[in-house]
Coordinates of C-alpha atoms and ligand atoms in Angstrom, one line a residue:
M1 CA 37.7 2.1 48.6
T2 CA 39.4 4.6 46.2
T3 CA 40.8 8.0 47.1
E4 CA 41.4 8.9 43.5
I5 CA 40.0 12.2 42.3
L6 CA 39.2 12.7 38.7
A7 CA 41.1 15.4 36.8
N8 CA 39.7 17.9 34.3
Y9 CA 40.6 17.8 30.7
V10 CA 41.9 21.3 29.7
N11 CA 44.0 22.5 26.8
G12 CA 44.8 19.0 25.7
S13 CA 45.9 17.5 29.0
F14 CA 44.4 15.9 32.1
V15 CA 44.8 18.6 34.8
K16 CA 44.4 18.1 38.5
S17 CA 41.6 20.3 39.8
V18 CA 42.3 22.9 42.5
A19 CA 38.9 22.1 44.1
T20 CA 38.8 21.7 47.8
E21 CA 35.5 19.9 47.7
T22 CA 34.8 16.6 45.9
L23 CA 31.8 14.3 45.6
P24 CA 31.8 10.5 45.5
V25 CA 30.9 8.7 42.3
R26 CA 29.2 5.5 43.3
D27 CA 28.3 2.3 41.5
P28 CA 24.5 2.3 41.8
A29 CA 24.3 -1.5 42.0
T30 CA 26.7 -1.7 45.0
T31 CA 26.9 1.9 46.3
E32 CA 30.7 1.3 46.3
M33 CA 32.7 4.4 45.7
L34 CA 34.3 4.3 42.2
T35 CA 36.1 7.6 42.3
R36 CA 35.7 11.2 43.5
V37 CA 34.7 14.1 41.2
P38 CA 36.1 17.6 41.9
L39 CA 33.8 20.6 42.3
S40 CA 36.0 22.8 40.2
A41 CA 36.4 26.4 40.8
K42 CA 35.3 29.4 38.6
A43 CA 39.0 30.0 37.8
E44 CA 39.2 26.6 36.2
V45 CA 36.2 27.4 34.0
D46 CA 38.0 30.6 33.0
A47 CA 41.2 28.7 32.2
A48 CA 39.2 26.4 29.9
V49 CA 37.4 29.2 28.2
Q50 CA 40.7 31.1 27.6
A51 CA 42.2 27.9 26.1
A52 CA 39.2 27.4 23.9
A53 CA 39.2 31.1 22.8
V54 CA 42.9 30.7 21.7
A55 CA 42.2 27.4 20.0
F56 CA 39.3 28.9 18.1
R57 CA 41.5 31.3 16.2
D58 CA 43.0 28.5 14.2
W59 CA 40.2 25.9 14.4
R60 CA 37.7 28.2 12.7
R61 CA 40.2 28.7 9.8
T62 CA 40.7 24.9 9.5
P63 CA 38.6 23.7 6.5
A64 CA 35.6 21.7 7.4
G65 CA 36.9 18.8 5.5
E66 CA 40.0 18.8 7.7
R67 CA 38.0 19.4 10.9
I68 CA 36.1 16.2 10.5
Q69 CA 39.2 14.0 10.2
P70 CA 39.7 13.7 13.9
L71 CA 36.0 12.9 14.2
F72 CA 36.5 9.9 11.8
K73 CA 39.4 8.8 14.0
L74 CA 37.3 9.3 17.2
K75 CA 34.6 7.1 15.7
A76 CA 37.1 4.3 15.0
L77 CA 38.6 4.7 18.5
V78 CA 35.2 4.5 20.2
E79 CA 34.5 1.3 18.2
Q80 CA 37.9 -0.1 19.2
H81 CA 37.3 0.7 22.9
R82 CA 33.6 0.0 22.9
D83 CA 33.7 -2.8 25.6
R84 CA 35.7 -0.6 28.0
L85 CA 33.4 2.3 27.5
A86 CA 30.2 0.2 27.9
T87 CA 31.6 -1.3 31.1
T88 CA 32.4 2.2 32.5
I89 CA 28.8 3.4 31.6
T90 CA 27.3 0.4 33.4
R91 CA 29.5 0.8 36.4
E92 CA 28.8 4.4 37.0
C93 CA 25.2 4.6 35.7
G94 CA 23.8 1.1 36.5
K95 CA 22.1 0.3 33.2
T96 CA 22.7 -3.2 31.6
Y97 CA 25.8 -3.8 29.5
V98 CA 23.5 -4.2 26.4
E99 CA 21.9 -0.8 27.2
S100 CA 25.3 0.8 27.6
D101 CA 26.4 -0.7 24.3
A102 CA 23.3 0.6 22.6
E103 CA 24.0 4.1 24.0
I104 CA 27.5 3.9 22.4
Q105 CA 25.9 3.1 19.1
R106 CA 23.7 6.2 19.3
A107 CA 26.8 8.3 20.2
I108 CA 28.7 6.9 17.2
E109 CA 25.8 7.8 14.9
N110 CA 26.0 11.4 16.0
I111 CA 29.8 11.5 15.3
E112 CA 29.0 10.0 11.8
T113 CA 26.3 12.6 11.1
A114 CA 28.5 15.5 12.2
C115 CA 31.0 14.3 9.6
G116 CA 28.6 15.8 7.0
A117 CA 29.9 19.2 8.0
P118 CA 31.3 20.2 4.6
I119 CA 27.8 20.0 3.2
M120 CA 26.0 21.3 6.3
M121 CA 28.2 24.4 6.5
Q122 CA 27.3 25.4 2.9
G123 CA 25.6 28.8 2.5
V124 CA 23.3 30.1 -0.2
T125 CA 23.9 32.5 -3.0
N126 CA 21.7 34.6 -5.3
E127 CA 23.3 36.3 -8.3
D128 CA 21.8 39.5 -9.5
I129 CA 19.5 40.4 -6.6
A130 CA 19.7 43.7 -8.5
R131 CA 21.7 44.2 -11.8
G132 CA 25.3 43.3 -11.1
I133 CA 24.8 42.7 -7.4
D134 CA 25.1 39.3 -5.7
E135 CA 24.0 38.2 -2.3
H136 CA 25.5 35.3 -0.2
M137 CA 24.7 33.8 3.1
V138 CA 27.6 32.0 4.8
R139 CA 27.8 30.1 8.0
Q140 CA 30.4 30.9 10.6
P141 CA 31.1 29.2 13.9
L142 CA 30.1 31.0 17.1
G143 CA 33.4 30.5 19.1
V144 CA 33.4 28.9 22.6
V145 CA 30.3 26.8 23.3
A146 CA 29.4 24.8 26.4
A147 CA 27.1 21.8 27.3
I148 CA 25.8 20.6 30.6
T149 CA 24.5 17.0 30.7
P150 CA 22.5 14.6 32.9
F151 CA 23.3 11.3 34.5
N152 CA 21.1 8.9 32.4
F153 CA 23.2 8.8 29.2
P154 CA 26.8 9.5 30.3
L155 CA 28.3 9.2 26.8
M156 CA 25.4 9.6 24.3
V157 CA 23.9 12.9 25.5
P158 CA 27.3 14.8 25.5
L159 CA 27.7 13.5 21.9
W160 CA 24.3 15.0 20.9
F161 CA 26.4 18.2 20.9
L162 CA 30.1 17.8 20.9
P163 CA 30.6 16.4 17.3
Y164 CA 28.3 19.1 15.7
A165 CA 29.9 21.9 17.7
V166 CA 33.5 21.1 16.7
A167 CA 32.7 20.1 13.1
A168 CA 31.1 23.5 12.7
G169 CA 34.3 25.1 13.9
N170 CA 33.6 25.9 17.5
C171 CA 35.6 25.0 20.7
F172 CA 33.5 22.9 23.1
I173 CA 33.5 22.7 26.9
L174 CA 31.5 20.0 28.7
K175 CA 30.3 19.9 32.3
P176 CA 29.2 16.3 32.7
S177 CA 26.9 15.1 35.3
E178 CA 28.8 14.8 38.6
K179 CA 27.0 11.5 39.2
V180 CA 28.6 9.9 36.0
P181 CA 31.7 11.7 35.0
M182 CA 33.9 8.7 34.3
S183 CA 32.6 7.7 30.8
M184 CA 33.4 11.1 29.3
M185 CA 36.8 11.2 31.0
A186 CA 37.5 7.9 29.3
L187 CA 36.4 9.4 26.0
M188 CA 38.9 12.3 26.5
E189 CA 41.7 9.8 26.3
L190 CA 40.4 8.9 22.9
V191 CA 39.9 12.6 22.0
G192 CA 43.6 13.1 22.7
Q193 CA 44.6 10.2 20.4
A194 CA 42.2 11.3 17.6
G195 CA 44.2 14.4 16.9
F196 CA 42.0 17.3 17.9
P197 CA 44.1 20.4 18.5
K198 CA 44.4 21.3 22.2
G199 CA 41.6 23.5 23.6
V200 CA 39.0 22.3 21.0
I201 CA 37.4 19.8 23.3
Q202 CA 37.6 20.2 27.1
I203 CA 35.9 19.0 30.3
V204 CA 35.5 20.9 33.6
N205 CA 34.0 18.7 36.2
G206 CA 31.8 20.0 39.0
A207 CA 28.2 21.0 39.8
R208 CA 26.3 24.3 40.0
D209 CA 29.3 26.6 40.4
V210 CA 30.8 25.4 37.2
V211 CA 27.5 25.8 35.5
D212 CA 27.0 29.3 36.7
A213 CA 30.6 30.2 35.7
L214 CA 29.9 29.0 32.2
L215 CA 26.5 30.8 32.0
D216 CA 28.0 34.1 33.1
H217 CA 31.3 33.9 31.1
P218 CA 31.2 36.6 28.4
E219 CA 33.3 34.4 26.0
V220 CA 30.8 31.5 26.1
R221 CA 28.5 32.1 23.1
A222 CA 26.1 29.2 23.4
V223 CA 24.9 26.7 26.0
S224 CA 23.3 23.3 25.4
F225 CA 21.6 21.6 28.3
V226 CA 19.8 18.3 29.0
G227 CA 18.4 17.5 32.4
S228 CA 15.3 18.1 34.6
T229 CA 12.8 20.8 33.7
P230 CA 13.4 23.2 36.7
V231 CA 17.2 23.2 35.9
A232 CA 16.5 23.5 32.1
R233 CA 14.3 26.6 32.8
Y234 CA 16.9 28.1 35.1
I235 CA 19.8 27.6 32.6
Y236 CA 17.7 28.9 29.6
S237 CA 16.8 32.0 31.6
R238 CA 20.3 32.8 32.8
A239 CA 22.0 32.0 29.5
T240 CA 19.6 34.0 27.4
A241 CA 19.7 36.9 29.9
N242 CA 23.4 36.9 29.4
G243 CA 22.9 37.1 25.6
K244 CA 23.8 33.5 24.8
R245 CA 22.1 31.1 22.5
A246 CA 20.5 28.3 24.5
Q247 CA 18.9 24.9 23.8
C248 CA 17.7 23.3 27.0
Q249 CA 16.0 19.9 27.1
G250 CA 14.0 19.2 30.2
G251 CA 12.1 16.4 31.9
A252 CA 9.3 14.2 30.6
K253 CA 6.4 12.0 31.5
N254 CA 5.6 10.1 28.3
P255 CA 2.2 8.7 27.6
V256 CA 1.4 5.6 25.5
I257 CA -2.1 5.0 24.2
V258 CA -3.1 1.4 23.8
M259 CA -6.1 1.0 21.4
P260 CA -8.4 -2.1 21.6
D261 CA -7.3 -3.2 18.1
A262 CA -3.6 -3.2 19.0
D263 CA -1.6 -6.4 18.7
M264 CA -1.5 -7.0 22.4
E265 CA 1.5 -9.4 22.5
T266 CA 3.8 -7.0 20.6
T267 CA 2.4 -4.0 22.3
T268 CA 3.0 -5.3 25.8
R269 CA 6.5 -6.4 25.0
I270 CA 7.4 -3.0 23.6
V271 CA 5.7 -1.0 26.3
A272 CA 7.4 -3.1 29.0
D273 CA 10.8 -2.5 27.3
S274 CA 10.1 1.2 27.1
A275 CA 8.8 1.6 30.7
Y276 CA 11.5 -0.6 32.3
G277 CA 14.5 -0.3 30.0
C278 CA 17.3 1.7 31.7
A279 CA 15.2 1.3 34.9
G280 CA 12.7 3.9 33.5
Q281 CA 15.5 6.5 33.5
R282 CA 15.2 7.4 29.9
C283 CA 13.7 10.7 28.8
L284 CA 11.7 8.8 26.2
A285 CA 10.5 6.0 28.6
A286 CA 6.8 5.2 28.6
S287 CA 5.6 6.2 32.0
V288 CA 1.8 6.5 31.5
G289 CA -0.3 3.9 29.8
I290 CA -3.7 5.0 28.6
T291 CA -5.9 2.0 27.6
V292 CA -8.9 2.7 25.4
G293 CA -12.2 0.8 25.6
G294 CA -11.8 -2.9 25.7
A295 CA -7.9 -2.8 25.8
R296 CA -8.0 -2.3 29.5
N297 CA -8.2 -5.8 31.0
E298 CA -6.0 -7.7 28.5
F299 CA -3.3 -5.1 28.6
L300 CA -3.2 -4.9 32.4
E301 CA -3.0 -8.6 32.7
R302 CA -0.2 -8.9 30.1
I303 CA 1.9 -5.9 31.3
A304 CA 1.6 -7.1 34.9
D305 CA 3.2 -10.4 33.8
A306 CA 5.9 -8.6 31.8
A307 CA 6.7 -6.4 34.9
T308 CA 6.8 -9.4 37.3
S309 CA 9.0 -11.5 35.1
R310 CA 11.6 -8.9 34.3
K311 CA 14.9 -9.8 35.8
T312 CA 16.4 -7.0 37.9
G313 CA 20.0 -7.1 38.9
Y314 CA 23.6 -6.0 38.4
G315 CA 24.1 -4.5 34.9
L316 CA 27.2 -6.5 34.1
D317 CA 25.5 -9.9 34.8
K318 CA 24.5 -11.2 31.4
S319 CA 21.0 -12.4 32.5
T320 CA 20.0 -9.0 34.0
Q321 CA 17.2 -7.2 32.1
M322 CA 17.0 -4.1 34.3
G323 CA 19.6 -2.4 36.5
P324 CA 19.3 -0.2 39.6
V325 CA 18.3 3.5 39.7
I326 CA 21.1 6.0 40.0
T327 CA 21.3 6.9 43.7
T328 CA 19.8 5.9 47.1
D329 CA 18.1 9.3 47.1
S330 CA 16.5 8.5 43.8
R331 CA 15.3 5.1 45.1
E332 CA 13.7 6.7 48.1
R333 CA 12.1 9.5 46.0
I334 CA 10.6 6.9 43.6
E335 CA 9.3 4.8 46.5
K336 CA 7.7 7.9 48.0
L337 CA 6.0 8.7 44.7
I338 CA 4.6 5.1 44.5
A339 CA 3.1 5.7 48.0
L340 CA 1.7 9.0 46.9
G341 CA 0.0 7.4 44.0
E342 CA -1.5 4.8 46.4
R343 CA -2.8 7.6 48.7
E344 CA -4.3 9.4 45.7
G345 CA -6.4 6.4 44.8
A346 CA -4.3 4.3 42.4
K347 CA -3.9 0.5 43.0
V348 CA -0.4 -0.9 43.2
V349 CA -0.8 -3.9 41.0
V350 CA 2.9 -4.8 40.8
D351 CA 5.0 -3.4 43.7
G352 CA 8.7 -2.9 43.2
R353 CA 9.4 -1.3 46.5
A354 CA 11.7 -2.7 49.2
R355 CA 13.1 -5.5 47.1
K356 CA 16.6 -6.8 47.3
V357 CA 18.9 -8.3 44.7
S358 CA 20.9 -11.2 46.1
G359 CA 24.6 -10.3 46.3
Y360 CA 23.8 -6.6 45.8
E361 CA 21.8 -5.9 49.0
D362 CA 23.1 -2.3 49.2
G363 CA 22.2 -1.5 45.6
N364 CA 19.6 1.2 44.6
F365 CA 17.1 -1.3 43.2
V366 CA 13.5 -0.5 42.6
F367 CA 11.8 -3.4 40.8
P368 CA 9.2 -2.9 38.0
T369 CA 6.0 -1.4 39.3
I370 CA 2.5 -0.8 38.0
L371 CA 0.0 1.6 39.4
D372 CA -3.5 1.1 38.0
G373 CA -6.3 3.8 37.9
V374 CA -4.0 6.8 38.5
P375 CA -6.4 9.8 38.6
H376 CA -5.6 12.2 35.8
D377 CA -5.9 15.2 38.2
S378 CA -3.6 13.7 40.8
E379 CA -0.2 15.0 41.7
L380 CA 1.4 11.8 40.7
S381 CA -0.1 12.1 37.2
R382 CA 1.8 15.4 36.8
T383 CA 5.1 14.4 38.4
E384 CA 8.1 13.0 36.6
I385 CA 9.0 9.7 38.4
F386 CA 12.1 8.8 36.4
G387 CA 12.1 5.2 37.6
P388 CA 10.6 1.8 36.6
V389 CA 7.0 2.8 37.3
L390 CA 4.2 2.6 34.8
S391 CA 1.0 4.5 35.7
L392 CA -2.2 3.2 34.0
M393 CA -5.3 5.3 33.1
H394 CA -8.3 4.5 31.1
A395 CA -10.3 6.3 28.4
N396 CA -13.4 5.4 26.5
T397 CA -12.5 6.8 23.1
I398 CA -9.4 7.9 21.2
E399 CA -10.5 11.5 21.5
E400 CA -10.6 11.2 25.3
A401 CA -7.2 9.5 25.3
I402 CA -5.6 12.2 23.1
A403 CA -7.1 14.8 25.4
L404 CA -5.5 13.1 28.4
V405 CA -2.1 13.1 26.5
N406 CA -2.4 16.8 25.5
D407 CA -3.5 18.0 29.0
R408 CA 0.1 17.7 30.3
A409 CA 2.9 20.0 30.9
F410 CA 5.6 17.8 29.2
G411 CA 5.8 17.1 25.5
N412 CA 8.9 15.0 25.0
A413 CA 7.3 11.8 23.6
A414 CA 4.0 10.1 23.0
S415 CA 3.1 6.9 21.4
I416 CA 0.0 5.0 20.2
F417 CA -0.4 1.2 19.6
T418 CA -3.0 0.4 17.1
T419 CA -3.6 -1.6 13.8
S420 CA -5.8 1.3 12.5
G421 CA -4.2 3.7 10.1
A422 CA -7.0 6.2 10.8
A423 CA -6.4 6.1 14.6
A424 CA -2.6 6.4 14.0
R425 CA -3.1 9.4 11.7
Q426 CA -5.5 11.2 14.1
F427 CA -2.9 10.7 16.8
R428 CA 0.1 11.9 15.0
Y429 CA -1.8 14.9 13.7
E430 CA -3.3 16.0 17.0
V431 CA -0.8 15.0 19.6
A432 CA 1.1 17.8 21.4
S433 CA 4.4 16.1 21.6
G434 CA 7.7 16.6 19.8
N435 CA 8.7 13.0 19.4
V436 CA 5.9 10.7 18.3
G437 CA 5.8 6.9 18.1
I438 CA 3.4 4.7 16.2
N439 CA 3.6 1.1 17.4
L440 CA 7.0 2.2 18.9
G441 CA 7.8 2.5 22.6
V442 CA 10.9 4.7 22.5
P443 CA 10.6 7.2 19.6
A444 CA 14.2 8.3 19.7
P445 CA 15.1 10.4 16.6
M446 CA 18.1 9.2 14.6
A447 CA 21.1 11.5 14.7
Y448 CA 20.1 13.1 11.4
F449 CA 16.7 14.2 12.8
P450 CA 16.2 16.8 15.5
F451 CA 15.4 15.6 19.1
S452 CA 12.2 17.5 19.2
G453 CA 10.9 17.9 22.7
W454 CA 8.0 20.3 23.1
R455 CA 6.4 22.4 25.9
Q456 CA 8.1 22.0 29.4
S457 CA 10.4 19.3 27.9
F458 CA 12.3 21.9 25.8
F459 CA 13.3 25.6 26.1
G460 CA 14.7 27.1 23.0
D461 CA 14.2 27.0 19.2
L462 CA 16.8 24.7 17.7
H463 CA 17.0 21.2 19.0
A464 CA 20.0 18.8 19.3
Q465 CA 21.3 16.6 16.5
G466 CA 21.5 16.8 12.7
A467 CA 20.8 20.0 10.8
H468 CA 19.4 21.7 13.9
G469 CA 22.8 21.1 15.5
F470 CA 24.6 22.9 12.7
E471 CA 22.0 25.7 12.7
F472 CA 22.5 26.1 16.5
Y473 CA 26.3 26.2 16.3
T474 CA 26.7 28.6 13.4
E475 CA 25.9 32.2 12.8
T476 CA 24.7 33.3 9.4
K477 CA 26.4 36.2 7.7
V478 CA 24.9 37.8 4.7
V479 CA 27.2 39.5 2.2
I480 CA 25.9 41.7 -0.6
E481 CA 28.5 42.7 -3.2
R482 CA 28.8 44.9 -6.2
W483 CA 31.8 44.6 -8.6
P484 CA 31.2 46.9 -11.6
K485 CA 33.4 46.0 -14.6
E486 CA 34.4 49.6 -15.1
W487 CA 36.2 49.6 -11.7
S488 CA 38.6 46.8 -12.8
R489 CA 42.1 47.8 -13.3
K490 CA 43.4 47.5 -16.8
F491 CA 46.5 45.5 -17.0
Ligands
NAD1 P1 19.5 17.4 36.6 O1 18.7 18.5 36.1 O2 19.5 17.2 38.1 O3 21.0 17.6 36.2 C1 21.5 17.9 34.9 C2 22.7 18.7 34.9 O4 22.5 19.9 35.5 C3 23.9 18.1 35.7 O5 25.1 18.3 35.0 C4 23.9 18.9 37.0 O6 25.1 19.0 37.6 C5 23.3 20.2 36.6 N1 22.5 20.9 37.6 C6 21.7 20.3 38.5 N2 21.1 21.2 39.3 C7 21.6 22.4 38.9 C8 21.4 23.7 39.4 N3 20.5 24.0 40.4 N4 22.0 24.7 38.8 C9 22.9 24.5 37.7 N5 23.1 23.2 37.3 C10 22.5 22.2 37.9 O7 19.1 16.1 35.8 P2 19.6 14.6 36.1 O8 19.0 14.1 37.3 O9 21.0 14.5 35.9 O10 18.9 13.9 34.8 C11 17.6 13.4 34.8 C12 16.7 14.4 34.1 O11 17.1 14.6 32.8 C13 15.2 13.9 34.0 O12 14.4 14.9 34.3 C14 15.1 13.5 32.5 O13 13.8 13.6 32.0 C15 16.0 14.6 31.9 N6 16.5 14.2 30.6 C16 15.9 14.8 29.5 C17 16.3 14.4 28.2 C18 15.6 15.1 27.1 O14 16.0 14.8 26.0 N7 14.6 15.9 27.2 C19 17.3 13.5 28.0 C20 17.9 12.9 29.2 C21 17.4 13.3 30.4

């Protein structure tokens, strides 16, 4: 058992926290303690903000073409250390090695996209808005910005923000999830080698106190958040009440419509990968299947087979297809929700409760689960499970199915499986969701598209990634100028 306590990364160095309280970081497959994370104090947030404010003075004056050079180096270093980073993600988060590696790929793509900063920072100019008067709009960085991130993508989600923030000329402070702080601490070693000036990228570990100190700090200009909806709402309210920009991505419960004309073999494989990939702990995971008309029986039969045959186990074992859920609390919560569904009238067709993985008996495993006939008005139907549980419902027509999709609080993702172009078009046109999949189970936008959650899945205006990232992290300044010739000195 380790007694090591993680440091913070402040002003270019790993700094021991003054925290008196720490939390264990556990391997979800074994519940073994990997390290301890400090619950840093407000003064430590203040020190990081001060260092960022000092670094900002020069970083904002550094040309965008120079600012992206350490990002190119960081990309190369992440590729070089990919195996170590993927192993760290799996150890602290539980997902399979292949899933961790895929997460790193997505993180790299965000670094690459942010390297377009010299173009993305361009403004606009109109000559002669009146005779002899020109008007320009330029983009300037905000200053010190912060991000607060969840447990399910320890490396990728922080990189939805970090590269854009710094490429745009800001100084960035991260409060990673206290459940999975190790991956980003490993990345900080590479940040140090990549040549970022000290104070440009920093980490303060901790939980709510660190978050509140960031939300209340007058020097922090913008806050990015990803996590559950109640916390997203809280952070959005407090940050904006304090005059900050905020973009807060919340929870999800993503529906998938299966039409009777869908290719059932492909559909089942893709829906199973979506529902059970990362043990259902993906904000774009399919969690509700709505079969239409004659799709019901065949889909149920096939998805039950796919769920039963999925190999659950330790994420670093090559044959494992699905890892554990993050904590023992999480496992218990998911099992209680399955029981709630049962009480509310659903049938547990495949039951993943109380199952053990040989050699990992203490692990937080919930096996793939299917609940059939979940009533639309039930509590379970409205509650985010965030585990490997697929709830099935039935509709007679596509209109009924779309109505079921749209009558929900969340709007992170929705998909349809069909071979009909007309059904696909009707769905994409009418569905009230920000990320839409057609014959796709995880409609994750590429780094150069916004991650477009809607409704209770997002609070704010500008989303993460791509052009939205640059918009969020810059302020526009409009300059109108007049230079009459007759004022010119004669030489
Ligand atoms: P969480 O909301 O519990 O925690 C997220 C972050 O907020 C962590 O850093 C945590 O320390 C902090 N936090 C938690 N409670 C807080 C409080 N009361 N005050 C201030 N800060 C607090 O989320 P999680 O369990 O880490 O992650 C899972 C959730 O994230 C799910 O709801 C999932 O849908 C969501 N998620 C959403 C997206 C998206 O793109 N919309 C992406 C990934 C995850």
